[in-house]
PDB file of C-alpha atoms and ligand atoms in Angstrom:
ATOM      1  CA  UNK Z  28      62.239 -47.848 110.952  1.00 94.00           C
ATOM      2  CA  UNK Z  29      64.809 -44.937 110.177  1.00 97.00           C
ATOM      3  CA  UNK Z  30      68.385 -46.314 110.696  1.00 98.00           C
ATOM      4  CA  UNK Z  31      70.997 -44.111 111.774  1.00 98.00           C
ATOM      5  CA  UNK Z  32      74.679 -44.132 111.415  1.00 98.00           C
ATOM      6  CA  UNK Z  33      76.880 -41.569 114.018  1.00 98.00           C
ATOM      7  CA  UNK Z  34      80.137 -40.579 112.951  1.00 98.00           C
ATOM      8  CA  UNK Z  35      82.634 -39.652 115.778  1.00 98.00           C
ATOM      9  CA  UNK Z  36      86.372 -39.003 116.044  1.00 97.00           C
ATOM     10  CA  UNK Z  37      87.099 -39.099 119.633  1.00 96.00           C
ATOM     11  CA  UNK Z  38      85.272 -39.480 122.898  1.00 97.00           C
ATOM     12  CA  UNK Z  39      82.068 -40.064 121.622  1.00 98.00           C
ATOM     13  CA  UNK Z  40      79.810 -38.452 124.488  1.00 98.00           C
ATOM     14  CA  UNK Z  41      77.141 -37.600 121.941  1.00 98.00           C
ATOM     15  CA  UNK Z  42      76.671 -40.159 119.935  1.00 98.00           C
ATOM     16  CA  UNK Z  43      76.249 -42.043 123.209  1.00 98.00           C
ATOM     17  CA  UNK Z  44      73.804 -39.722 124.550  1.00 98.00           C
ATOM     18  CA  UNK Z  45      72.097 -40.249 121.486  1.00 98.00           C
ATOM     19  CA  UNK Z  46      72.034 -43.541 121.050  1.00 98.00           C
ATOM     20  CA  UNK Z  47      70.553 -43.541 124.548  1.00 98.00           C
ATOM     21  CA  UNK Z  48      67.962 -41.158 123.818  1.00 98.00           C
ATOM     22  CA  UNK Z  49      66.210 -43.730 120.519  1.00 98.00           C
ATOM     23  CA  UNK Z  50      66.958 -46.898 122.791  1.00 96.00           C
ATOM     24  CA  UNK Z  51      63.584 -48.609 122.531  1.00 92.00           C
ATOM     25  CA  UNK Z  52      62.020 -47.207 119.535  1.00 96.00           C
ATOM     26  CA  UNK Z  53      60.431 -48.744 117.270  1.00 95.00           C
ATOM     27  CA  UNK Z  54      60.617 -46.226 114.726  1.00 96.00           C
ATOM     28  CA  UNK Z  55      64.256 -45.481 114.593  1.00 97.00           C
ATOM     29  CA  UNK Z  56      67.509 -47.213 115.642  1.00 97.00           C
ATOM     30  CA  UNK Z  57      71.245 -46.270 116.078  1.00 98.00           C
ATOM     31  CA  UNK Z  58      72.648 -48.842 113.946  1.00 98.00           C
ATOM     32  CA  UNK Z  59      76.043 -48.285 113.064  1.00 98.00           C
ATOM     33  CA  UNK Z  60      78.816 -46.237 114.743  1.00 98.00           C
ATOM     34  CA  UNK Z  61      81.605 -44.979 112.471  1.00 98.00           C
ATOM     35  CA  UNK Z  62      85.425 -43.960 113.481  1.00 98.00           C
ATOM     36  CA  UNK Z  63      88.366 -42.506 111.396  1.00 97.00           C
ATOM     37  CA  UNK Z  64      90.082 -43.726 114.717  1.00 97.00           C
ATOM     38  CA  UNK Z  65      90.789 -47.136 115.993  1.00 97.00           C
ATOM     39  CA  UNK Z  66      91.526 -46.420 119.576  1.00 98.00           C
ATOM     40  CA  UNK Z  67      88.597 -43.679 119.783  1.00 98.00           C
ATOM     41  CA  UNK Z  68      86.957 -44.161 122.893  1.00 98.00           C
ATOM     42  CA  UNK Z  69      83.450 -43.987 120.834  1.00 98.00           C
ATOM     43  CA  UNK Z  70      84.284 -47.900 120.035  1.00 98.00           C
ATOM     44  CA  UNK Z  71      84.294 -48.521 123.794  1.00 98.00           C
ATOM     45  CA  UNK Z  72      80.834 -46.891 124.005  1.00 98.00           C
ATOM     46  CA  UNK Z  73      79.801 -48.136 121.020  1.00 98.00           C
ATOM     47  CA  UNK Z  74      80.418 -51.968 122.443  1.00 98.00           C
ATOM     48  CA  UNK Z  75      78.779 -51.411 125.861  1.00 98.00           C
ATOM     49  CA  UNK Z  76      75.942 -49.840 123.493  1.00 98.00           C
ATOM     50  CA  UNK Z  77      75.581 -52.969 121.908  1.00 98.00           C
ATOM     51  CA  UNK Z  78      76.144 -51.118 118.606  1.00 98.00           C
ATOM     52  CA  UNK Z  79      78.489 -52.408 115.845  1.00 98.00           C
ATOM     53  CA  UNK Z  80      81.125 -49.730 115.166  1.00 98.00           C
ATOM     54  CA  UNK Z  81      84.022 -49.492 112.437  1.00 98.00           C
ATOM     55  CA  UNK Z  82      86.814 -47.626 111.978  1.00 98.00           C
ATOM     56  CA  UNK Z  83      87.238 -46.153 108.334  1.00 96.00           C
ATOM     57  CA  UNK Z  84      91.163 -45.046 107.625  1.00 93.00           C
ATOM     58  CA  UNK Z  85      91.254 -41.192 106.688  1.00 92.00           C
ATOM     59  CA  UNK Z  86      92.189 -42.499 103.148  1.00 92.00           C
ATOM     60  CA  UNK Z  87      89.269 -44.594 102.582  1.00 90.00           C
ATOM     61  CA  UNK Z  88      86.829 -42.328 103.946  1.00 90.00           C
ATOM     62  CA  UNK Z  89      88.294 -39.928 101.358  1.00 89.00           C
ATOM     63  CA  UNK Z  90      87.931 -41.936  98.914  1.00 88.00           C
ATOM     64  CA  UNK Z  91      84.282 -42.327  99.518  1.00 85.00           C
ATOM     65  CA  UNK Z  92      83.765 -46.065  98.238  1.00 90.00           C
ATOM     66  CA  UNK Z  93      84.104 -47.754 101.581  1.00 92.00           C
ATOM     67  CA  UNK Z  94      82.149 -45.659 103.434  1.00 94.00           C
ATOM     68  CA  UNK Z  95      79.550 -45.646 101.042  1.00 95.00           C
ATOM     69  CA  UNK Z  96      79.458 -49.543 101.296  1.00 95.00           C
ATOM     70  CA  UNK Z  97      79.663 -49.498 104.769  1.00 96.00           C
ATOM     71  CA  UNK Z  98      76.609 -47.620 104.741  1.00 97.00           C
ATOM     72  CA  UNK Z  99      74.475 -48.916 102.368  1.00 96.00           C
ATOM     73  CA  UNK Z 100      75.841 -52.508 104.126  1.00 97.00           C
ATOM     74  CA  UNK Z 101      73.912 -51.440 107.365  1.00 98.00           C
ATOM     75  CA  UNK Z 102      70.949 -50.176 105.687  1.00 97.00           C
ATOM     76  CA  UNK Z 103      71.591 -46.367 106.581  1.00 98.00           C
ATOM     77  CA  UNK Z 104      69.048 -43.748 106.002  1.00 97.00           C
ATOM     78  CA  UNK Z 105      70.232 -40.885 107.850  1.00 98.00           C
ATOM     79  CA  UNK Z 106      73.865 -39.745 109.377  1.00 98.00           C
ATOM     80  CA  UNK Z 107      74.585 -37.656 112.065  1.00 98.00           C
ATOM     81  CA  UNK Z 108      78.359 -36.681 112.803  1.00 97.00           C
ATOM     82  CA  UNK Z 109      78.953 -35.670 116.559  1.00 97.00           C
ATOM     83  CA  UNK Z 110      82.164 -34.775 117.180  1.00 95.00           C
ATOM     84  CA  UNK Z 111      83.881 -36.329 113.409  1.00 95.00           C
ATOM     85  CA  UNK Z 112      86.639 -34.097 111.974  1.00 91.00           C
ATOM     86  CA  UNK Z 113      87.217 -35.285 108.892  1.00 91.00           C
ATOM     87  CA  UNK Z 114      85.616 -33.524 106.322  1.00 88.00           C
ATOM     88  CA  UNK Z 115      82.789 -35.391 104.311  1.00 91.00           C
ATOM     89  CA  UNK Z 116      83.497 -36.772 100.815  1.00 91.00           C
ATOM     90  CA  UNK Z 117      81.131 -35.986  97.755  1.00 92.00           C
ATOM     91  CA  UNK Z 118      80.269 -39.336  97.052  1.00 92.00           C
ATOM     92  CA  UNK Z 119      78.484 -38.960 100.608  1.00 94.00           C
ATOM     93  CA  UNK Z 120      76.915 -36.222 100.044  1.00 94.00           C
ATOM     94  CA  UNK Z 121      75.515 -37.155  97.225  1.00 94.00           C
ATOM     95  CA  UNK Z 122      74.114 -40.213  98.350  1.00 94.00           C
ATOM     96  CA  UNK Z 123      72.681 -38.406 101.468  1.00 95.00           C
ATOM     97  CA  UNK Z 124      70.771 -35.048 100.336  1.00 92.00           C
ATOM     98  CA  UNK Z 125      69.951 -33.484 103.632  1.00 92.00           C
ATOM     99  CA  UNK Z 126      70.200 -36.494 105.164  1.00 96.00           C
ATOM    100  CA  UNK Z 127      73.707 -35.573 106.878  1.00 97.00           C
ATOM    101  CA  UNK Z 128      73.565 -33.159 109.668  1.00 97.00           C
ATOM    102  CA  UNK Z 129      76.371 -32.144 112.121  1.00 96.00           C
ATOM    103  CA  UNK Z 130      76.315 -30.167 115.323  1.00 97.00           C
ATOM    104  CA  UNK Z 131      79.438 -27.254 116.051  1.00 96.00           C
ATOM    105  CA  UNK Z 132      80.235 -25.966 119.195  1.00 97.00           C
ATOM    106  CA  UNK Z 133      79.977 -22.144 118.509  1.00 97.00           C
ATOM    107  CA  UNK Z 134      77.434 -19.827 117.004  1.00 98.00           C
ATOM    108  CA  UNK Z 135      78.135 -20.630 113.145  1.00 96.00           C
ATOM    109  CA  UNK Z 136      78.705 -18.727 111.316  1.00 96.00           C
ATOM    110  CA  UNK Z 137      81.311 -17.545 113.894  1.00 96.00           C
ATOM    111  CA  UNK Z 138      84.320 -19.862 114.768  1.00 96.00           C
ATOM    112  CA  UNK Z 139      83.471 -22.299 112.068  1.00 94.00           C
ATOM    113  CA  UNK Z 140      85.817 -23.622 109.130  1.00 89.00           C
ATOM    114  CA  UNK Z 141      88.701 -25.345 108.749  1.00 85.00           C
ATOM    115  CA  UNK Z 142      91.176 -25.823 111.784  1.00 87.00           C
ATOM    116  CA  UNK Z 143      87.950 -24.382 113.958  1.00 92.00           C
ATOM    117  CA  UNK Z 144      87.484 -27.358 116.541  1.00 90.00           C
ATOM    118  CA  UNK Z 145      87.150 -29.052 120.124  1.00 87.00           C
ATOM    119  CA  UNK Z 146      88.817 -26.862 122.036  1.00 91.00           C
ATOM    120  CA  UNK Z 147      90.274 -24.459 119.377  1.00 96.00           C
ATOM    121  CA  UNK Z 148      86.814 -23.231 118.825  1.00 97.00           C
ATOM    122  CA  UNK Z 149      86.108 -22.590 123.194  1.00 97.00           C
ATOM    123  CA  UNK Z 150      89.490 -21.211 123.365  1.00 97.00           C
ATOM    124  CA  UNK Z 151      89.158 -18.373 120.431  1.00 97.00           C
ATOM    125  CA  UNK Z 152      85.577 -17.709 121.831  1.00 98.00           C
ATOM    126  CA  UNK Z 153      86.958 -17.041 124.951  1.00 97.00           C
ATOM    127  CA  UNK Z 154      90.331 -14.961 123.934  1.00 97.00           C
ATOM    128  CA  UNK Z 155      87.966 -12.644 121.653  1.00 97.00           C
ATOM    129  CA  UNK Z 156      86.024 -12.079 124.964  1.00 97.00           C
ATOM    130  CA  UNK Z 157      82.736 -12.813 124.082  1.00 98.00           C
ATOM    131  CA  UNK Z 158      79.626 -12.449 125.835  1.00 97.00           C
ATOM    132  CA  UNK Z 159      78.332 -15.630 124.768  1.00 98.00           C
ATOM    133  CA  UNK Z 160      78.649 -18.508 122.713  1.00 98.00           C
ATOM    134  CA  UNK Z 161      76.185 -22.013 122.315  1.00 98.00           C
ATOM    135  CA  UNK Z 162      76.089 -24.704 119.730  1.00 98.00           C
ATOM    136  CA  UNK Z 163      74.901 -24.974 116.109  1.00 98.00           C
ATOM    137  CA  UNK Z 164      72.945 -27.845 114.188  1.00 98.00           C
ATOM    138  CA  UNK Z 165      73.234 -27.910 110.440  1.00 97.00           C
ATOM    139  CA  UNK Z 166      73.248 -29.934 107.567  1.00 97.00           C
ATOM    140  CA  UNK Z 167      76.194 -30.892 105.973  1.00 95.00           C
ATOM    141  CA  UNK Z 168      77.641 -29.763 103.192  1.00 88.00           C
ATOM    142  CA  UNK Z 169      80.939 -29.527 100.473  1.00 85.00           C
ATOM    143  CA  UNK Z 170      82.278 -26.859 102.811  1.00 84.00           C
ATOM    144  CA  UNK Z 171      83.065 -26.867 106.392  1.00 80.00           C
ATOM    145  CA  UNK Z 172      80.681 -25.616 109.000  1.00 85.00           C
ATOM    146  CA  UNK Z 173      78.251 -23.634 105.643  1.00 87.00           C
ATOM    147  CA  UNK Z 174      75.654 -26.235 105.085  1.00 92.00           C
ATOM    148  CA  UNK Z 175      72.039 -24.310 105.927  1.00 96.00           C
ATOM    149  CA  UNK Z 176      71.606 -23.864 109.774  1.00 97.00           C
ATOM    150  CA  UNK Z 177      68.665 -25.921 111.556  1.00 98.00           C
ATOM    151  CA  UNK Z 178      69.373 -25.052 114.851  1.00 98.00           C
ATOM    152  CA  UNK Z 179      71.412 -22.748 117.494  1.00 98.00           C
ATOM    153  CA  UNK Z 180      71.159 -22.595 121.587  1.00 98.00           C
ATOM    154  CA  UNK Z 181      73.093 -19.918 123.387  1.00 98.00           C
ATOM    155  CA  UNK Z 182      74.892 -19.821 126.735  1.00 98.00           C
ATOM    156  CA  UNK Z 183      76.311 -16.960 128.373  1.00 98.00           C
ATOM    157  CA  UNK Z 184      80.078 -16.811 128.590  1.00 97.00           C
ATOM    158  CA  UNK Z 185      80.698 -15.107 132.091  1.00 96.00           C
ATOM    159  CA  UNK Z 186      83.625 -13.101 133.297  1.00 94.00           C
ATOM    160  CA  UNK Z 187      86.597 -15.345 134.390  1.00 95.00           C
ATOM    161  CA  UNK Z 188      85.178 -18.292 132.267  1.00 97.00           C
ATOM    162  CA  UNK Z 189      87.742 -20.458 131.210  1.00 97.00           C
ATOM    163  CA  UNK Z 190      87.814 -22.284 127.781  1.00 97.00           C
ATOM    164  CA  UNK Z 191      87.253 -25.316 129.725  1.00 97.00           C
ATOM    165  CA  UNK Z 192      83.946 -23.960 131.823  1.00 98.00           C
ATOM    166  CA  UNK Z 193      82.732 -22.902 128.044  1.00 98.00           C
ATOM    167  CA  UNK Z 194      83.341 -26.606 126.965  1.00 97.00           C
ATOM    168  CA  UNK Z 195      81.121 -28.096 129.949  1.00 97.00           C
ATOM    169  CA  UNK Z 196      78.016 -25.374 129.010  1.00 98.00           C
ATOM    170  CA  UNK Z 197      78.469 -26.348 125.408  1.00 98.00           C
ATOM    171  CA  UNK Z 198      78.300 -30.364 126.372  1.00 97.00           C
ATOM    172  CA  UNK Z 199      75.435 -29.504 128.236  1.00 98.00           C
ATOM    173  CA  UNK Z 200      73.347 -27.530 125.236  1.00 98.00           C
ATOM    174  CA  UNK Z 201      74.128 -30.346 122.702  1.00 98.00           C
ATOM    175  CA  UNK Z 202      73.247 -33.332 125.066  1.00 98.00           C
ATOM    176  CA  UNK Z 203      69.891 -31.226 126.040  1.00 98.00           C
ATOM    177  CA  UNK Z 204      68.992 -30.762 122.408  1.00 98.00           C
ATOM    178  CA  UNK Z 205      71.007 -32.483 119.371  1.00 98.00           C
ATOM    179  CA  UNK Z 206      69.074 -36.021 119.993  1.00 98.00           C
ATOM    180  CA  UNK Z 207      65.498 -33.568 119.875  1.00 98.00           C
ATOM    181  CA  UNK Z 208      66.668 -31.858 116.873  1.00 98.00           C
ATOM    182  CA  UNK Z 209      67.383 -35.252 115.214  1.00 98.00           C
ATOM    183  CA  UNK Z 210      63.978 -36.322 116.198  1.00 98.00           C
ATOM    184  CA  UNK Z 211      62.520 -32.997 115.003  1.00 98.00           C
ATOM    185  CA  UNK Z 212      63.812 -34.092 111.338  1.00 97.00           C
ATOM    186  CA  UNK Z 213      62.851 -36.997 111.613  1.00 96.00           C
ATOM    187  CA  UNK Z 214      59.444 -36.926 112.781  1.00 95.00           C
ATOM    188  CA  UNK Z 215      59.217 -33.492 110.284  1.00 94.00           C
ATOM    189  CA  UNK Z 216      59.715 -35.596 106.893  1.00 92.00           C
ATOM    190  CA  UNK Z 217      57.547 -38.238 107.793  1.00 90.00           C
ATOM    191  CA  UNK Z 218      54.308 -35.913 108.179  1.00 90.00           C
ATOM    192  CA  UNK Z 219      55.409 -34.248 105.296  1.00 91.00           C
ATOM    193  CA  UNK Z 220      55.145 -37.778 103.668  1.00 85.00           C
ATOM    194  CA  UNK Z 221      58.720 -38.039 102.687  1.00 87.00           C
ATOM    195  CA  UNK Z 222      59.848 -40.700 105.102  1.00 87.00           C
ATOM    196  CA  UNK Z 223      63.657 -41.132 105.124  1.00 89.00           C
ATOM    197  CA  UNK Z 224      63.262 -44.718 105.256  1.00 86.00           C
ATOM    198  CA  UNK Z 225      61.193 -45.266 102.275  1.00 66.00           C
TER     199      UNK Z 225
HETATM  200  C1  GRF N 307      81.470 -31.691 120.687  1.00 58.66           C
HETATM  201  O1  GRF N 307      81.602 -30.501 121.402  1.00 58.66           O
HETATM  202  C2  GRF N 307      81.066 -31.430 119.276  1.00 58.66           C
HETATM  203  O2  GRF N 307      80.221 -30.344 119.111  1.00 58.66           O
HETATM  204  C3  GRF N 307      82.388 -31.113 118.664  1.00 58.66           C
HETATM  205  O3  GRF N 307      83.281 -32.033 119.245  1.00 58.66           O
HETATM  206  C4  GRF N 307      82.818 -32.377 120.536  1.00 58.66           C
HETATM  207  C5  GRF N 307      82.728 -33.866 120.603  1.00 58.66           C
HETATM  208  O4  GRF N 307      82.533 -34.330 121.902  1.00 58.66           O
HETATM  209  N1  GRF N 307      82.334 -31.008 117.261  1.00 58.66           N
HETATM  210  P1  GRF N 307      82.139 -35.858 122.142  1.00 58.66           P
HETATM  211  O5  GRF N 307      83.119 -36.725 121.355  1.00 58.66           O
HETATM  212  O6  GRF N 307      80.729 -36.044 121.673  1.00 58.66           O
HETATM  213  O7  GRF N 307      82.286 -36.067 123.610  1.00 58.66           O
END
């Protein structure tokens, strides 16, 4: 059984829709929602899940030690941040190799980096009047929004689109395919007999 941890910051619409999506299999479980936020909604979700969540202060998460424990606490063999802005500490990374991926809302390697966001990223996509835009899976790395790309889906950005029209196609491209491209890896290293949960 491959146990996965979500990170989230905020609303949390992912990580539900992906905890939805491995309900019932026996092969891998959403076991453990992580915050930086106490009042994120993702702990309400998280509760009607039936999933035990916890909120990790900015500082501790820096720090690495904590989240590390949490972690390993909960048995964790793979992470997937949906919608978590902090960035992720060495320590993690080290103890994950490719086992972290996150999903952005843009075409990396356009609108990614630092500051490059939620709605930030919608609104500069739509002020440099772009013909489209879409979403972009990767796995994580020291640097934000660099580690090697797994996965991109486009949508077309139509005249008169508001940033708020491009947030509802982007919602719709990552709920369609971030819990398939999880799966993807998953089922990917165990035929290529290197089972994350070894
Ligand atoms: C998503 O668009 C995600 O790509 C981005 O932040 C948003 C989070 O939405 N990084 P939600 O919290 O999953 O509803």
């Amino acid at each position: 059984m491959v146990r996965l941890a979500l990170f989230a910051s905020g609303s949390g619409s992912n990580a539900e829709n992906i905890a939805r999506y491995f309900h019932n299999r026996e092969d891998v479980a959403v076991s453990l929602i992580v915050s930086n936020k106490a009042d994120a909604y993702v702990h309400n979700r998280a509760s009607c899940l039936g999933i035990p969540s916890h909120t990790l202060s900015r500082e501790a998460f820096v720090e690495g030690k904590e989240a590390l424990d949490l972690l390993r606490r909960y048995r964790i063999d793979f992470v997937v941040l949906a919608g978590f802005l902090l960035k992720v500490p060495q320590s993690l990374l080290d103890a994950y190799p490719r086992r972290m991926v996150n999903i952005h809302p843009a075409l990396l390697p356009r609108y990614g980096g630092k500051g490059m966001y939620g709605d930030r990223v919608h609104r500069a996509v739509v002020e440099a009047g772009e013909k489209e835009s879409g979403i972009t899976i990767h796995y994580i790395n020291e640097h934000y929004d660099e580690g090697d790309i797994i996965f991109q889906a486009r949508c077309p950005l139509l005249p008169g689109d508001t940033p708020e029209d491009l947030a509802a196609k982007v919602h719709a491209l990552e709920y369609a395919y971030y819990p398939e491209v999880i799966d993807s890896i998953l089922k990917k290293s165990k035929e290529e007999n290197q089972p994350f949960d070894k």
